[in-house]
CSV table of C-alpha atoms in Angstrom, one decimal:
chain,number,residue,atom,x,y,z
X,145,UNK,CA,0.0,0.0,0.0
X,146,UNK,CA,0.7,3.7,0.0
X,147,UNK,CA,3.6,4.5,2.5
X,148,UNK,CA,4.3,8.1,3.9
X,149,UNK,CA,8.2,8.3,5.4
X,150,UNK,CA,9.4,10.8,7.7
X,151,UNK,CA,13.0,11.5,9.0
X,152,UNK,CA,14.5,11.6,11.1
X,153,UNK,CA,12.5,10.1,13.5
X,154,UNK,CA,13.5,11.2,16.4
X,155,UNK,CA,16.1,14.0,16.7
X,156,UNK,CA,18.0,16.0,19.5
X,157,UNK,CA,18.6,19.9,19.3
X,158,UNK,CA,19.9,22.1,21.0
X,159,UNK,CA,18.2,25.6,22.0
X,160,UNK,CA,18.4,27.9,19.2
X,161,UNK,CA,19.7,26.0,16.0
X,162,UNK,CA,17.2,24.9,13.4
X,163,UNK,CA,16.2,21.3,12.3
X,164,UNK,CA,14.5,20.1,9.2
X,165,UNK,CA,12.5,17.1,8.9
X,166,UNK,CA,11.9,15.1,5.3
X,167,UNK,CA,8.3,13.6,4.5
X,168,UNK,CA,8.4,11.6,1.4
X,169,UNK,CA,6.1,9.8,-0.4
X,170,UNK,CA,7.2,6.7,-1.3
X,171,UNK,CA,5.2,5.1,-4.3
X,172,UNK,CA,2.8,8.0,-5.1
X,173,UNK,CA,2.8,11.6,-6.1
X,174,UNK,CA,1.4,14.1,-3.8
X,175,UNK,CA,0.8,17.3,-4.8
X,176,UNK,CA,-0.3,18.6,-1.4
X,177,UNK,CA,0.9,17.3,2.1
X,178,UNK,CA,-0.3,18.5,5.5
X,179,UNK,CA,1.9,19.1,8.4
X,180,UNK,CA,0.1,18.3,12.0
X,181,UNK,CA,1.8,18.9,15.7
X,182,UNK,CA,0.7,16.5,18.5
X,183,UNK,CA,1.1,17.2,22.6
X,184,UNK,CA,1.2,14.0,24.7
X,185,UNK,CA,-1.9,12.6,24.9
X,186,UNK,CA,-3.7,15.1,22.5
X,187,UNK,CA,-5.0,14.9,19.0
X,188,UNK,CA,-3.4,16.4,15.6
X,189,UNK,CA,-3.4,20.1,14.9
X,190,UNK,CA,-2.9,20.8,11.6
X,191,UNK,CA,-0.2,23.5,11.3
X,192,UNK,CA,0.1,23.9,7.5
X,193,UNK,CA,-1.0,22.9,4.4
X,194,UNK,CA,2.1,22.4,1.8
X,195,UNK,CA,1.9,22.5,-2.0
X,196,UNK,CA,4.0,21.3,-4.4
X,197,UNK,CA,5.7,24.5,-6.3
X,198,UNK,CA,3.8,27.4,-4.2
X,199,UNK,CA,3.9,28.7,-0.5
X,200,UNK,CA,2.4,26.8,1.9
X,201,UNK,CA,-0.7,28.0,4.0
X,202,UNK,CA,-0.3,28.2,7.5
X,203,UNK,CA,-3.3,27.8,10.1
X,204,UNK,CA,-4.0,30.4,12.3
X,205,UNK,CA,-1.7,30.9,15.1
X,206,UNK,CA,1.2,29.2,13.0
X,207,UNK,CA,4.6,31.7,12.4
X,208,UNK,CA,5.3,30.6,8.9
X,209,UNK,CA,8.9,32.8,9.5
X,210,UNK,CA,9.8,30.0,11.9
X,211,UNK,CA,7.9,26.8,10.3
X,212,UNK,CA,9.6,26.8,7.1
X,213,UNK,CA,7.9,24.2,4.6
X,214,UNK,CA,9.3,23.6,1.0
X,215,UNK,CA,7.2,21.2,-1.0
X,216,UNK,CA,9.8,20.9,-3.8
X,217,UNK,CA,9.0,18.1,-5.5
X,218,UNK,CA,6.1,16.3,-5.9
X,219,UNK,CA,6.7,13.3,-3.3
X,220,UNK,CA,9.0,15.4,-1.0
X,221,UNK,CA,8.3,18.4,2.1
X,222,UNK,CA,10.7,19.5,4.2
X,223,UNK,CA,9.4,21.3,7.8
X,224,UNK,CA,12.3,23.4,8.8
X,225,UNK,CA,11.9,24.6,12.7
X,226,UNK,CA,14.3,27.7,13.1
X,227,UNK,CA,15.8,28.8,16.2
X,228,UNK,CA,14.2,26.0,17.8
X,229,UNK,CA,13.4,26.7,21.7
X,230,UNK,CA,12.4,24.2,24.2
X,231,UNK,CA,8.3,25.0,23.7
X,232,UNK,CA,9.0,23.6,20.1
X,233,UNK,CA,9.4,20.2,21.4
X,234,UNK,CA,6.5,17.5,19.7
X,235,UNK,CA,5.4,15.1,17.7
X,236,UNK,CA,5.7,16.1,14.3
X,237,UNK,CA,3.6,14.2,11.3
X,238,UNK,CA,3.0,14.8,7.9
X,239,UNK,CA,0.7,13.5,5.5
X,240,UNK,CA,-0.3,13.1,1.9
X,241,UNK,CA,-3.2,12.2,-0.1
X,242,UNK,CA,-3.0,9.7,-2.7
X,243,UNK,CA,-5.0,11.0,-5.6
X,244,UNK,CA,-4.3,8.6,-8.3
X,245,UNK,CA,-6.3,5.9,-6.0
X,246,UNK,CA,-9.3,4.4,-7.0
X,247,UNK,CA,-10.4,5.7,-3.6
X,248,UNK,CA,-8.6,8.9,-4.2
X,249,UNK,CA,-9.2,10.9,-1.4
X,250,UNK,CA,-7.1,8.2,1.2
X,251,UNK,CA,-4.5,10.4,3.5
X,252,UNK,CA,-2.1,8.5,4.6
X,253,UNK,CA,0.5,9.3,7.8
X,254,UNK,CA,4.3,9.4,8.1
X,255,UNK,CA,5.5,7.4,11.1
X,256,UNK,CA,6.3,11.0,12.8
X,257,UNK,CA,9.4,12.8,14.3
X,258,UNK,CA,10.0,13.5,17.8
X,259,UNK,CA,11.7,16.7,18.2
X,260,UNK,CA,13.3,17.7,21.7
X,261,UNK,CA,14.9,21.0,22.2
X,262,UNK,CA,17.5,21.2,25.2
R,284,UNK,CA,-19.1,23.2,19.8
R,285,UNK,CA,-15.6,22.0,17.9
R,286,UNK,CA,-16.6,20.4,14.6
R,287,UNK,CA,-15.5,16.5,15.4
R,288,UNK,CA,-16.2,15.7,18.9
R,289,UNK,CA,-15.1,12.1,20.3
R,290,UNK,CA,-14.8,10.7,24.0
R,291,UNK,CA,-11.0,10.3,24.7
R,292,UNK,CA,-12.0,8.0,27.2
R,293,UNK,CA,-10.3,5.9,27.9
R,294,UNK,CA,-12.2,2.8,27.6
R,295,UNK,CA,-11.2,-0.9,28.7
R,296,UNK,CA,-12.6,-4.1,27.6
R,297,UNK,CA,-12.1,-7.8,27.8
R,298,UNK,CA,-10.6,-9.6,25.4
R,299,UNK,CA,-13.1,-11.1,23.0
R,300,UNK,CA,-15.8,-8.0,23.5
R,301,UNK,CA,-16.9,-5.7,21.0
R,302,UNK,CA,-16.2,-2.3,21.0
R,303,UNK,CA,-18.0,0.2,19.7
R,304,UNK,CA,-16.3,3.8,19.1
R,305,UNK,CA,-18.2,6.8,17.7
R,306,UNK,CA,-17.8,10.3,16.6
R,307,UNK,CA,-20.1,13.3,16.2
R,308,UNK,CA,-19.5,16.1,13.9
R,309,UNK,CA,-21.3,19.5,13.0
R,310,UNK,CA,-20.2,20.5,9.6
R,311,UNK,CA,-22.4,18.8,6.9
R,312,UNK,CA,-19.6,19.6,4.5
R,313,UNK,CA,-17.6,17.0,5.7
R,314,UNK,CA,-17.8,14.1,2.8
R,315,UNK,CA,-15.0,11.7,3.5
R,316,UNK,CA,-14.2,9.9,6.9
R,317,UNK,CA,-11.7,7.7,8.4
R,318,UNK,CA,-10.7,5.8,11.4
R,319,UNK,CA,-7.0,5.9,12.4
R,320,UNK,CA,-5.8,3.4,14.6
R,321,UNK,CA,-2.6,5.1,16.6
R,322,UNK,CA,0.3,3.8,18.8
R,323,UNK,CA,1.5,5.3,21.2
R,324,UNK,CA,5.1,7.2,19.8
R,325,UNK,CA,3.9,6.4,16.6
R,326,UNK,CA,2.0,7.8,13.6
R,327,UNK,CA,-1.8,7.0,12.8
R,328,UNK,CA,-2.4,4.3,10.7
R,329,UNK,CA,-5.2,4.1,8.3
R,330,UNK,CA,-8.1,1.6,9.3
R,331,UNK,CA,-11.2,2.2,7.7
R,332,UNK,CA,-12.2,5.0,5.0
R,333,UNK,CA,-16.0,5.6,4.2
R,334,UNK,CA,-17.3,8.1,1.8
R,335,UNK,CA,-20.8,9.4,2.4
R,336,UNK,CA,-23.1,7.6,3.9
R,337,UNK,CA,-22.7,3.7,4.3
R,338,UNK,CA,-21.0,0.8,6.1
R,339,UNK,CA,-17.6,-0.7,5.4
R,340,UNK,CA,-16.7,-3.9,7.2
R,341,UNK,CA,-13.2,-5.0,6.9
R,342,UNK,CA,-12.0,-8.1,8.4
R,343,UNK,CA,-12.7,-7.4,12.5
R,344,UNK,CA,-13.6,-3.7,11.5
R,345,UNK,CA,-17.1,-2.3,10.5
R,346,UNK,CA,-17.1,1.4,9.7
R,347,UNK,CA,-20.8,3.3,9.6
R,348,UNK,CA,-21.6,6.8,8.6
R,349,UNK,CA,-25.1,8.5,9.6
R,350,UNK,CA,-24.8,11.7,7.6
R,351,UNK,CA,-28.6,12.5,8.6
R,352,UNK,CA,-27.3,12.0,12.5
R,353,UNK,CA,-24.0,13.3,11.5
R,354,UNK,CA,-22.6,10.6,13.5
R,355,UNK,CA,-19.5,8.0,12.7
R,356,UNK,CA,-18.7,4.4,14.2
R,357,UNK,CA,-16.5,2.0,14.1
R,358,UNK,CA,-16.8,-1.4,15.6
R,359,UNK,CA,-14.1,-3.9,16.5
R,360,UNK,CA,-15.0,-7.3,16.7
R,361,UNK,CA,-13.1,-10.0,19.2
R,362,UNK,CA,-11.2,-7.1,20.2
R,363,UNK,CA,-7.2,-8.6,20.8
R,364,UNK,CA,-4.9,-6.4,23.8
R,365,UNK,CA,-3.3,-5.9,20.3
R,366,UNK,CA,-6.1,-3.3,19.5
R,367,UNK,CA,-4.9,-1.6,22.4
R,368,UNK,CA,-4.6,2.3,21.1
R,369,UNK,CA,-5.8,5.4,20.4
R,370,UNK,CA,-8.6,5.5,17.5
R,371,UNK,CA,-8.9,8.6,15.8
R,372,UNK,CA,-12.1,9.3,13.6
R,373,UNK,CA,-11.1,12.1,11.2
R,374,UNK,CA,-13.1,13.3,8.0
R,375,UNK,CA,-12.8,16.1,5.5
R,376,UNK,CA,-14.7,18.1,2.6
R,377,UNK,CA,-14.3,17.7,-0.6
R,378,UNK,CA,-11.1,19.1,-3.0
R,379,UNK,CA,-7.8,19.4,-1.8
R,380,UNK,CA,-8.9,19.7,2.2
R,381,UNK,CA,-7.2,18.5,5.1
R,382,UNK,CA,-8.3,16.6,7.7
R,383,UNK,CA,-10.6,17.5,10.8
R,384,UNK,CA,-9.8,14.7,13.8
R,385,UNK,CA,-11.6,14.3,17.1
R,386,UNK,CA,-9.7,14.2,20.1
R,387,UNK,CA,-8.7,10.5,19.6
R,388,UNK,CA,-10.4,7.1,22.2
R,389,UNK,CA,-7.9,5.6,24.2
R,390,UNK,CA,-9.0,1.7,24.4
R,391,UNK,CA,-7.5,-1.1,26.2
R,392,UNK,CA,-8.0,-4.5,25.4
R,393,UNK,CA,-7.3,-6.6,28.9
R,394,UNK,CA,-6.7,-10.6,28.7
């Protein structure tokens, strides 16, 4: 089936430096992919909306200056955090919809990336 | 009211039971929904996707949709401790949308 991979998956930073995670889709093209935070024990929030070739839109709430997304290609988005501080620590997912499906309209998950900032 | 609502629960049942887990929405938009199944550290996994109106029974899984209720199930049968989780019931609108989730059901499956 349709696989979603994200890396790294977990990753150790240190206050004030910047980390980029990779979501790739493996066997299918995705012209969009969605970027969602999770707290402990919480549900997805979607943080931005990335499109292959144009700017992403960010939810409300979101600083886009220090969420960087590039969808460059059409199965790869990059989430950069910049100047990373402790607060920024979470589970990080992406996802992507697999519109040549018969079903078309399945969204599909990365395995995630746990950031901590120390 | 938030647009998905769900009961995080969390919610423990012998092994063998049947569980039932449901989700209420208020947007009559929403077109396509989904059950994630997700562990914990990890990221969802897919389970069951319904569009409109309908059930969908896969292997131990039943998904229904009540668009008139605007209300979502999903039933596991012979529940295993493997089911143990967090079940997600997310749905979207048509186009290019993303997804709405509830608040995600913690379940336990004891044996």
């Amino acid at each position: 089936g349709a696989v979603v991979s994200q890396h790294p998956s977990r990753v150790i930073c240190k206050s004030g430096t910047s980390v980029k995670i990779e979501c790739r889709s493996l066997d299918f093209q995705a012209t969009t992919m969605f970027w969602y935070r999770q707290f402990p024990k919480k549900s997805l929030m979607l943080m931005a909306t990335s499109n292959e070739g144009s700017k992403a839109t960010y939810e409300q709430g979101v600083e886009k200056d220090k969420f960087l997304i590039n969808h460059a290609s059409l199965t790869l988005s990059t989430l950069t955090v910049t100047s990373a501080h402790p607060e920024d620590s979470s589970f990080y997912i992406c996802s992507a919809r697999d519109q040549a499906r018969a079903s078309g309209n399945t969204i599909y998950f990365g395995e995630g990336s746990w950031l901590t900032v120390v | 009211q938030k647009e998905v609502e769900q009961d995080p629960g969390p919610l423990s049942v012998p092994e063998g039971a049947i569980v039932s887990l449901n989700c209420t929405y208020s947007n009559s938009a929403f077109q396509y929904f989904m059950w994630y199944r997700q562990y914990s550290r990890k990221g969802p996994e897919l389970l069951m996707y319904t569009y409109s109106s309908g059930n969908k029974e896969d292997g131990r899984f039943t998904a229904q949709v009540d668009k008139s209720s605007k209300y979502i199930s999903l039933f596991i049968r012979d529940s295993q401790p493997s089911d143990s989780a967090t079940y997600l019931c997310a749905m979207r609108r048509t186009g290019n949308t993303p997804l709405v989730f509830g608040k995600g059901t913690r379940l336990s499956v004891i044996a």
